[in-house]
């Protein structure tokens, strides 16, 4: 028997636990698919496929007896899932309309789905109607958007349905008993609040949603979007008992997004992998944690293992292409680009992979073309905005680079590459106070990366602030392996302020480091 421990609570993991978890995931797949939450349903199906369930040749009757005899609770005690079918209840008169509306939604006929459910009152029908209204609004917003970074392009094109959805949901919450709030309506409320740039207000309904129904992975991802700093995470986790396996998934993914490659995070991830040994999503999280820790070889090995099992997986493969770009593996990146293109050439991830390939060949104009394609397919493609900014820097188009980085931050304020890129862009045009501000933001997000502190130190030098520059370079030195370039900087700065002894000491250390390298 294993246990996943976090705080004062632990989750006992044995075969009985896994059997019950399998039941819960199978049920969750049906519930999520029935609400047209296909991405969350796909995640659940992959998790189900990754479970470590012992299959034997026992008869089905014997298996049923075994499963009925051992029914531990895998969902948290606060989640009322004893009769999850109550979430699906609706009058018989609404059932046929719901079935038709769901078929229309699946065919992307969102306005028809809305029309068929207009007079339905059950929470399930209300969710699908408002969710279709939200998706329809997003679709029309995209249609009205201008060419990427064109003269009339901006990030302020509104979804005109948001205000209507918020009004209906708030009326529903006012008129219904708190204990009977539908978790999917709470989830949708969180989505539209985030779209309205009200992330703090969205936290409360999203937490309530995952507490009532923890298997909606989409709700956890929206909650993740509300977490902008490491300091916010403990407050959110404190409201969700840490013995919940979905809360642990959320903790690992949030830590990865916040660049927290700590021993505790890896320990939790390892325990989750004992429950889901074949869940490729967890392997990707480990690869991304290694990537953020600059362990590129380990990360590459993990991504190779994922592709060996699931060669047509495109999720997160743009991050894999970043690793191949940094390690300058042109042949391998070309193969990945061919594989992705053969799988689906109209996925944003595919466009980013091809763009990285052209960038590695120093064909920056072609790289920009493919990043634009990725953004045409999905304007919230974070990597495309950031990496297109890098390409514009290479092309000396600093204005376009700055706008690209700003749009990336608008999509995800946790993107350290965009903050760092803004610092570099403003440094190129010698606006060092602006550069200093953005480097500070980057260092706050990734304080254990010595490159952030080197950039700050360099900025302080340009601002004629040698004392602060020395502090920044010392911090960088403590996070690196005695890099000669940092030692040389420290030697020069100490000499400039008249500290000859320290200058000589760092100069000697620099010579020793050069000799060892």
Coordinates of C-alpha atoms in Angstrom, one line a residue:
X1 CA 0.0 0.0 0.0
X2 CA 1.3 3.5 -0.9
X3 CA 0.1 6.8 0.3
X4 CA 0.1 10.3 -1.1
X5 CA 0.9 12.7 1.6
X6 CA 0.4 16.4 1.7
X7 CA 0.1 18.6 4.8
X8 CA -1.6 16.7 7.5
X9 CA -3.7 14.5 5.2
X10 CA -2.7 11.4 3.3
X11 CA -4.4 9.4 0.7
X12 CA -4.1 5.6 1.1
X13 CA -3.5 4.0 -2.3
X14 CA -4.2 0.3 -2.8
X15 CA -6.0 -1.8 -5.4
X16 CA -9.4 -1.2 -3.8
X17 CA -8.8 2.5 -4.1
X18 CA -7.8 2.2 -7.8
X19 CA -10.9 0.1 -8.6
X20 CA -13.2 2.7 -7.1
X21 CA -11.3 5.5 -8.8
X22 CA -11.8 3.7 -12.1
X23 CA -15.5 3.7 -11.5
X24 CA -15.5 7.4 -10.6
X25 CA -13.6 8.2 -13.8
X26 CA -15.8 6.1 -16.0
X27 CA -18.8 7.9 -14.5
X28 CA -17.1 11.3 -14.9
X29 CA -16.5 10.7 -18.6
X30 CA -20.2 10.1 -19.2
X31 CA -21.2 13.2 -17.2
X32 CA -18.7 15.5 -19.0
X33 CA -19.4 14.2 -22.5
X34 CA -23.1 14.6 -21.9
X35 CA -22.4 18.3 -21.2
X36 CA -20.3 18.7 -24.3
X37 CA -17.2 19.4 -22.2
X38 CA -15.1 17.4 -24.6
X39 CA -11.6 18.6 -23.6
X40 CA -12.3 17.7 -19.9
X41 CA -13.8 14.3 -21.0
X42 CA -10.7 13.6 -23.1
X43 CA -8.4 14.3 -20.1
X44 CA -10.5 12.0 -17.9
X45 CA -10.4 9.3 -20.6
X46 CA -6.6 9.5 -20.8
X47 CA -6.4 9.4 -17.0
X48 CA -8.6 6.3 -17.0
X49 CA -6.4 4.7 -19.6
X50 CA -3.4 5.5 -17.5
X51 CA -4.7 3.8 -14.3
X52 CA -2.8 0.8 -12.9
X53 CA -5.7 -1.6 -12.7
X54 CA -4.8 -5.3 -12.2
X55 CA -6.6 -7.3 -14.9
X56 CA -7.0 -11.1 -14.3
X57 CA -8.9 -14.0 -15.7
X58 CA -11.4 -14.1 -13.0
X59 CA -15.0 -14.3 -14.1
X60 CA -17.1 -11.2 -14.3
X61 CA -19.2 -12.4 -11.4
X62 CA -16.1 -12.8 -9.2
X63 CA -14.9 -9.4 -10.2
X64 CA -18.3 -7.8 -9.4
X65 CA -18.2 -9.5 -5.9
X66 CA -14.7 -8.2 -5.3
X67 CA -15.6 -4.7 -6.4
X68 CA -18.8 -4.6 -4.4
X69 CA -17.0 -5.8 -1.3
X70 CA -14.4 -3.0 -1.4
X71 CA -15.8 0.4 -1.9
X72 CA -13.5 3.0 -0.3
X73 CA -14.2 6.6 -1.0
X74 CA -11.8 8.1 -3.5
X75 CA -13.6 11.4 -3.9
X76 CA -13.3 13.9 -1.1
X77 CA -15.9 13.7 1.7
X78 CA -17.1 17.3 0.9
X79 CA -18.2 16.3 -2.6
X80 CA -21.7 15.1 -2.8
X81 CA -21.3 12.5 -5.5
X82 CA -23.3 9.7 -3.8
X83 CA -25.9 10.1 -6.5
X84 CA -24.2 12.0 -9.3
X85 CA -27.2 11.3 -11.6
X86 CA -29.2 13.9 -9.7
X87 CA -27.1 16.5 -11.7
X88 CA -28.7 15.1 -14.9
X89 CA -32.3 15.2 -13.7
X90 CA -34.7 17.2 -15.9
X91 CA -38.4 17.0 -16.8
X92 CA -39.3 14.5 -19.5
X93 CA -40.5 17.4 -21.7
X94 CA -36.9 18.8 -21.8
X95 CA -35.0 15.6 -22.4
X96 CA -35.7 15.5 -26.2
X97 CA -34.9 19.2 -26.6
X98 CA -31.6 18.6 -24.7
X99 CA -30.7 15.7 -26.9
X100 CA -31.3 17.8 -30.1
X101 CA -29.5 20.8 -28.7
X102 CA -26.5 18.6 -27.8
X103 CA -26.4 17.2 -31.3
X104 CA -26.4 20.7 -32.7
X105 CA -23.6 21.7 -30.3
X106 CA -21.5 18.8 -31.5
X107 CA -22.0 20.0 -35.0
X108 CA -21.0 23.5 -34.0
X109 CA -24.5 24.9 -34.6
X110 CA -24.4 26.9 -31.4
X111 CA -27.2 29.3 -32.1
X112 CA -29.6 26.4 -32.9
X113 CA -28.7 24.8 -29.6
X114 CA -29.5 28.0 -27.8
X115 CA -32.9 28.3 -29.6
X116 CA -34.0 24.7 -28.7
X117 CA -33.2 25.2 -25.0
X118 CA -34.6 28.7 -24.7
X119 CA -37.6 27.7 -22.5
X120 CA -35.9 24.9 -20.6
X121 CA -35.4 25.6 -16.9
X122 CA -33.4 22.7 -15.5
X123 CA -29.8 23.5 -14.5
X124 CA -28.4 21.0 -17.0
X125 CA -30.3 22.7 -19.9
X126 CA -29.4 26.1 -18.6
X127 CA -25.7 25.2 -18.6
X128 CA -25.7 23.9 -22.2
X129 CA -27.7 26.9 -23.4
X130 CA -25.4 29.4 -21.7
X131 CA -22.2 27.5 -22.6
X132 CA -23.4 27.5 -26.3
X133 CA -24.0 31.2 -26.0
X134 CA -20.5 31.7 -24.6
X135 CA -18.9 29.6 -27.4
X136 CA -21.0 31.4 -30.0
X137 CA -19.8 34.8 -28.7
X138 CA -16.2 33.6 -28.8
X139 CA -16.7 32.4 -32.4
X140 CA -18.2 35.7 -33.5
X141 CA -15.4 37.6 -31.7
X142 CA -12.8 35.7 -33.7
X143 CA -14.7 36.4 -36.9
X144 CA -14.7 40.2 -36.1
X145 CA -11.0 40.3 -35.2
X146 CA -8.5 41.9 -37.6
X147 CA -5.3 40.5 -39.1
X148 CA -2.7 39.5 -36.4
X149 CA -0.8 42.7 -35.5
X150 CA -2.4 44.5 -38.3
X151 CA -3.1 48.3 -38.2
X152 CA -6.6 47.7 -36.7
X153 CA -5.7 44.7 -34.6
X154 CA -6.1 44.9 -30.8
X155 CA -6.8 42.6 -27.9
X156 CA -9.9 44.4 -26.8
X157 CA -12.5 42.8 -29.2
X158 CA -15.3 41.8 -26.7
X159 CA -17.4 38.7 -26.4
X160 CA -20.8 40.5 -26.5
X161 CA -22.6 37.6 -24.8
X162 CA -20.6 37.8 -21.5
X163 CA -22.8 40.4 -19.8
X164 CA -25.9 38.4 -20.7
X165 CA -24.5 35.2 -19.3
X166 CA -23.3 36.8 -16.1
X167 CA -26.7 38.4 -15.5
X168 CA -28.5 35.1 -16.0
X169 CA -26.1 33.2 -13.8
X170 CA -26.2 35.8 -11.0
X171 CA -30.0 35.7 -11.1
X172 CA -29.9 31.9 -10.8
X173 CA -27.6 31.9 -7.8
X174 CA -29.8 34.5 -6.1
X175 CA -33.0 32.5 -6.6
X176 CA -31.6 29.0 -5.7
X177 CA -30.5 27.5 -2.5
X178 CA -26.7 27.7 -1.9
X179 CA -26.5 23.9 -1.3
X180 CA -28.2 23.1 -4.6
X181 CA -26.0 25.2 -6.9
X182 CA -25.0 23.3 -10.0
X183 CA -21.2 22.8 -10.2
X184 CA -21.2 23.3 -14.0
X185 CA -23.0 26.6 -13.7
X186 CA -20.5 27.6 -11.1
X187 CA -17.7 26.6 -13.5
X188 CA -19.2 28.6 -16.4
X189 CA -19.6 31.6 -14.0
X190 CA -15.9 31.4 -13.3
X191 CA -15.1 31.2 -17.0
X192 CA -17.0 34.4 -17.8
X193 CA -15.6 36.3 -14.8
X194 CA -12.1 35.5 -16.0
X195 CA -13.0 36.7 -19.5
X196 CA -14.2 39.9 -17.8
X197 CA -10.7 40.2 -16.1
X198 CA -12.3 39.5 -12.7
X199 CA -9.9 36.7 -11.7
X200 CA -10.2 37.4 -7.9
X201 CA -14.0 37.1 -8.1
X202 CA -13.8 33.9 -10.2
X203 CA -11.8 32.0 -7.5
X204 CA -14.8 31.5 -5.1
X205 CA -17.2 30.0 -7.6
X206 CA -14.5 27.8 -9.2
X207 CA -13.5 26.4 -5.8
X208 CA -17.1 25.7 -5.0
X209 CA -17.5 24.0 -8.4
X210 CA -14.5 21.6 -7.8
X211 CA -15.6 20.9 -4.3
X212 CA -19.0 19.8 -5.5
X213 CA -17.7 17.9 -8.5
X214 CA -14.0 17.4 -8.5
X215 CA -13.7 15.5 -11.8
X216 CA -14.2 18.5 -14.1
X217 CA -10.6 19.1 -15.1
X218 CA -11.6 22.3 -17.0
X219 CA -12.7 23.9 -13.7
X220 CA -9.2 23.2 -12.2
X221 CA -7.6 24.8 -15.3
X222 CA -9.7 27.9 -14.9
X223 CA -8.7 28.0 -11.3
X224 CA -5.1 27.8 -12.4
X225 CA -5.6 30.8 -14.6
X226 CA -6.5 32.8 -11.4
X227 CA -3.2 32.0 -9.7
X228 CA -0.6 34.5 -10.8
X229 CA 2.0 34.1 -8.0
X230 CA 3.3 31.3 -5.8
X231 CA 2.0 33.1 -2.7
X232 CA -1.6 32.6 -3.9
X233 CA -1.4 28.8 -4.2
X234 CA -1.4 27.9 -0.4
X235 CA -4.5 30.0 0.2
X236 CA -6.4 28.2 -2.6
X237 CA -5.2 24.7 -1.6
X238 CA -6.2 25.4 2.0
X239 CA -9.8 25.6 0.9
X240 CA -9.6 22.1 -0.8
X241 CA -8.7 19.1 1.5
X242 CA -5.4 17.9 0.2
X243 CA -6.4 14.2 0.4
X244 CA -8.3 14.7 -2.9
X245 CA -6.4 13.2 -5.8
X246 CA -7.7 15.9 -8.2
X247 CA -6.4 18.6 -5.9
X248 CA -3.0 16.9 -6.0
X249 CA -3.1 17.0 -9.8
X250 CA -3.9 20.7 -9.6
X251 CA -1.1 21.3 -7.2
X252 CA 1.5 19.6 -9.5
X253 CA 0.3 21.4 -12.6
X254 CA 0.1 24.8 -10.9
X255 CA 3.6 24.3 -9.4
X256 CA 4.9 23.5 -12.9
X257 CA 3.2 26.6 -14.4
X258 CA 4.8 28.7 -11.6
X259 CA 8.3 27.1 -12.3
X260 CA 8.4 25.4 -8.9
X261 CA 10.7 22.4 -9.6
X262 CA 11.1 21.5 -5.9
X263 CA 11.6 18.1 -4.3
X264 CA 8.2 18.3 -2.8
X265 CA 6.5 18.7 -6.2
X266 CA 8.5 15.9 -7.7
X267 CA 7.6 13.7 -4.7
X268 CA 3.8 14.4 -5.2
X269 CA 4.2 13.7 -8.9
X270 CA 5.9 10.4 -8.2
X271 CA 3.1 9.3 -6.0
X272 CA 0.5 10.2 -8.6
X273 CA 2.5 8.2 -11.1
X274 CA 2.1 5.1 -8.9
X275 CA -1.7 5.5 -9.3
X276 CA -1.5 6.5 -13.0
X277 CA 1.7 4.8 -14.3
X278 CA 0.6 5.1 -18.0
X279 CA -0.9 8.6 -17.9
X280 CA 1.1 10.5 -20.5
X281 CA -0.1 13.8 -19.1
X282 CA 1.9 13.2 -15.9
X283 CA 5.0 12.3 -17.9
X284 CA 4.6 15.6 -19.7
X285 CA 4.4 17.5 -16.4
X286 CA 7.6 15.8 -15.3
X287 CA 9.3 16.8 -18.6
X288 CA 8.1 20.4 -18.2
X289 CA 9.4 20.6 -14.6
X290 CA 12.8 19.4 -15.9
X291 CA 12.6 21.9 -18.7
X292 CA 12.0 24.8 -16.3
X293 CA 14.9 23.5 -14.2
X294 CA 17.1 23.7 -17.3
X295 CA 17.6 19.9 -17.4
X296 CA 17.1 19.7 -21.1
X297 CA 18.5 16.2 -21.6
X298 CA 16.2 14.7 -19.0
X299 CA 13.2 16.6 -20.4
X300 CA 14.0 15.5 -24.0
X301 CA 14.2 11.9 -22.9
X302 CA 10.8 12.1 -21.2
X303 CA 9.2 13.7 -24.3
X304 CA 10.8 11.0 -26.5
X305 CA 9.1 8.3 -24.2
X306 CA 5.8 10.1 -24.6
X307 CA 6.0 10.2 -28.4
X308 CA 7.1 6.5 -28.5
X309 CA 3.8 5.6 -26.8
X310 CA 1.6 8.2 -28.4
X311 CA 3.3 9.4 -31.6
X312 CA 0.3 11.5 -32.8
X313 CA -0.1 13.5 -29.6
X314 CA 0.3 17.2 -30.2
X315 CA -0.6 18.6 -26.8
X316 CA 2.5 20.2 -25.4
X317 CA 4.7 19.1 -28.3
X318 CA 5.4 22.8 -29.0
X319 CA 7.3 22.8 -25.7
X320 CA 9.3 19.8 -26.8
X321 CA 10.2 21.7 -30.0
X322 CA 11.5 24.5 -27.7
X323 CA 13.9 22.0 -26.1
X324 CA 15.1 20.8 -29.5
X325 CA 15.5 24.4 -30.6
X326 CA 17.6 25.4 -27.5
X327 CA 19.8 22.3 -27.9
X328 CA 20.1 23.0 -31.6
X329 CA 19.0 19.5 -32.8
X330 CA 17.9 20.5 -36.3
X331 CA 17.4 17.0 -37.6
X332 CA 15.2 15.9 -34.7
X333 CA 13.2 19.1 -34.9
X334 CA 12.7 18.6 -38.6
X335 CA 11.4 15.1 -37.9
X336 CA 9.0 16.4 -35.2
X337 CA 7.7 19.1 -37.6
X338 CA 7.1 16.5 -40.3
X339 CA 5.3 14.2 -37.8
X340 CA 3.1 17.0 -36.4
X341 CA 2.3 18.2 -39.9
X342 CA 1.3 14.7 -41.0
X343 CA -1.0 14.4 -37.9
X344 CA -2.8 17.8 -38.2
X345 CA -1.3 20.7 -40.0
X346 CA -4.0 23.0 -38.8
X347 CA -3.2 22.7 -35.1
X348 CA -1.5 25.8 -33.4
X349 CA 1.1 23.4 -31.9
X350 CA 2.0 22.2 -35.4
X351 CA 2.5 25.7 -36.6
X352 CA 4.7 26.6 -33.6
X353 CA 6.9 23.5 -34.2
X354 CA 7.4 24.4 -37.9
X355 CA 8.1 28.0 -36.9
X356 CA 10.7 26.8 -34.4
X357 CA 12.3 24.8 -37.2
X358 CA 12.6 27.8 -39.5
X359 CA 13.9 29.9 -36.6
X360 CA 16.7 27.4 -36.0
X361 CA 17.6 27.7 -39.6
X362 CA 17.7 31.5 -39.1
X363 CA 14.8 32.0 -41.6
X364 CA 13.0 34.4 -39.3
X365 CA 10.5 35.7 -41.8
X366 CA 9.1 32.2 -42.4
X367 CA 9.0 31.6 -38.7
X368 CA 6.9 34.7 -38.2
X369 CA 4.5 33.5 -41.0
X370 CA 3.9 30.2 -39.1
X371 CA 3.5 31.9 -35.7
X372 CA 0.9 34.1 -37.3
X373 CA -0.9 31.0 -38.6
X374 CA -0.9 29.6 -35.1
X375 CA -2.5 32.8 -33.8
X376 CA -5.0 32.8 -36.6
X377 CA -6.1 29.4 -35.4
X378 CA -6.0 30.3 -31.7
X379 CA -5.4 33.9 -30.6
X380 CA -4.7 32.6 -27.0
X381 CA -1.8 30.5 -28.2
X382 CA 0.7 31.8 -25.6
X383 CA 3.9 30.3 -27.1
X384 CA 3.2 31.8 -30.5
X385 CA 2.9 35.3 -29.1
X386 CA 6.1 35.0 -27.1
X387 CA 8.2 33.3 -29.7
X388 CA 7.0 35.7 -32.4
X389 CA 8.3 38.4 -30.2
X390 CA 11.7 36.7 -30.2
X391 CA 11.6 36.6 -34.0
X392 CA 10.8 40.3 -34.3
X393 CA 13.7 41.0 -32.0
X394 CA 15.9 39.1 -34.5
X395 CA 14.4 41.1 -37.3
X396 CA 15.1 44.3 -35.4
X397 CA 11.4 45.2 -35.4
X398 CA 11.3 46.2 -31.8
X399 CA 7.9 47.8 -31.9
X400 CA 6.3 44.6 -33.1
X401 CA 8.3 42.5 -30.6
X402 CA 7.0 44.7 -27.7
X403 CA 3.4 44.3 -28.9
X404 CA 3.8 40.5 -29.2
X405 CA 5.2 40.2 -25.7
X406 CA 2.4 42.4 -24.3
X407 CA -0.2 40.2 -26.0
X408 CA 1.5 37.1 -24.5
X409 CA 1.3 38.6 -21.0
X410 CA -2.4 39.4 -21.7
X411 CA -3.0 35.7 -22.4
X412 CA -1.0 34.5 -19.3
X413 CA 0.7 36.9 -16.9
X414 CA 2.8 34.0 -15.6
X415 CA 4.8 33.7 -18.8
X416 CA 8.3 34.6 -17.7
X417 CA 9.6 34.5 -21.3
X418 CA 7.4 37.4 -22.2
X419 CA 8.4 39.5 -19.2
X420 CA 12.1 38.8 -20.0
X421 CA 11.6 39.5 -23.7
X422 CA 10.1 42.9 -22.9
X423 CA 13.1 43.6 -20.7
X424 CA 15.4 42.7 -23.6
X425 CA 13.4 44.7 -26.2
X426 CA 13.5 47.9 -24.1
X427 CA 17.2 47.3 -23.4
X428 CA 17.8 47.3 -27.2
X429 CA 16.3 50.7 -27.5
X430 CA 18.1 51.9 -24.4
X431 CA 15.1 52.5 -22.2
X432 CA 16.7 51.0 -19.2
X433 CA 14.1 52.0 -16.5
X434 CA 11.4 50.1 -18.5
X435 CA 13.8 47.2 -19.0
X436 CA 14.6 47.1 -15.2
X437 CA 10.8 46.9 -14.4
X438 CA 10.2 44.0 -16.7
X439 CA 13.4 42.1 -15.7
X440 CA 12.1 42.5 -12.1
X441 CA 8.8 40.9 -13.0
X442 CA 10.7 38.0 -14.7
X443 CA 13.0 37.5 -11.7
X444 CA 9.9 37.4 -9.3
X445 CA 8.4 34.6 -11.4
X446 CA 11.6 32.6 -11.7
X447 CA 13.9 33.7 -8.8
X448 CA 16.1 30.6 -9.0
X449 CA 17.1 31.2 -12.6
X450 CA 20.5 32.9 -12.6
X451 CA 19.8 34.5 -16.1
X452 CA 17.2 36.7 -14.6
X453 CA 19.7 38.1 -12.1
X454 CA 22.4 38.6 -14.7
X455 CA 19.9 40.6 -16.8
X456 CA 19.0 42.7 -13.7
X457 CA 22.7 43.2 -12.9
X458 CA 23.4 44.3 -16.5
X459 CA 20.5 46.8 -16.3
X460 CA 21.8 48.2 -13.0
X461 CA 25.2 48.7 -14.7
X462 CA 23.5 50.7 -17.5
X463 CA 21.7 52.8 -14.9
X464 CA 25.0 53.6 -13.2
X465 CA 24.0 51.8 -10.0
X466 CA 27.1 49.6 -9.2
X467 CA 26.1 48.6 -5.7
X468 CA 22.7 47.1 -6.8
X469 CA 24.5 45.5 -9.8
X470 CA 26.9 43.8 -7.5
X471 CA 24.0 42.4 -5.4
X472 CA 22.3 41.1 -8.5
X473 CA 25.4 39.5 -9.9
X474 CA 26.2 37.9 -6.5
X475 CA 22.7 36.4 -6.5
X476 CA 23.3 35.1 -10.0
X477 CA 26.6 33.6 -8.9
X478 CA 25.0 31.8 -6.0
X479 CA 22.6 30.1 -8.5
X480 CA 25.1 29.2 -11.1
X481 CA 28.3 27.1 -11.2
X482 CA 30.9 29.9 -10.9
X483 CA 30.4 31.3 -14.4
X484 CA 33.5 33.2 -15.5
X485 CA 31.4 36.0 -17.1
X486 CA 29.7 36.7 -13.8
X487 CA 33.0 36.7 -11.9
X488 CA 34.5 39.1 -14.4
X489 CA 31.5 41.4 -14.0
X490 CA 31.9 41.4 -10.2
X491 CA 35.6 42.0 -10.5
X492 CA 35.1 45.0 -12.7
X493 CA 32.3 46.5 -10.6
X494 CA 34.3 46.2 -7.4
X495 CA 37.2 47.9 -9.1
X496 CA 34.9 50.7 -10.2
X497 CA 33.8 51.5 -6.6
X498 CA 37.4 51.3 -5.3
X499 CA 37.2 47.9 -3.6
X500 CA 40.5 46.6 -4.9
X501 CA 40.7 43.5 -2.6
X502 CA 37.3 42.2 -3.8
X503 CA 38.1 43.0 -7.4
X504 CA 41.4 41.0 -7.1
X505 CA 39.6 38.1 -5.4
X506 CA 36.9 37.8 -8.1
X507 CA 39.5 38.2 -10.8
X508 CA 41.4 35.2 -9.3
X509 CA 38.2 33.2 -9.1
X510 CA 37.5 34.0 -12.7
X511 CA 41.0 32.7 -13.8
X512 CA 40.4 29.5 -11.8
X513 CA 37.0 29.0 -13.4
X514 CA 38.5 29.6 -16.9
X515 CA 41.2 27.0 -16.2
X516 CA 38.7 24.4 -15.0
X517 CA 36.4 24.9 -18.0

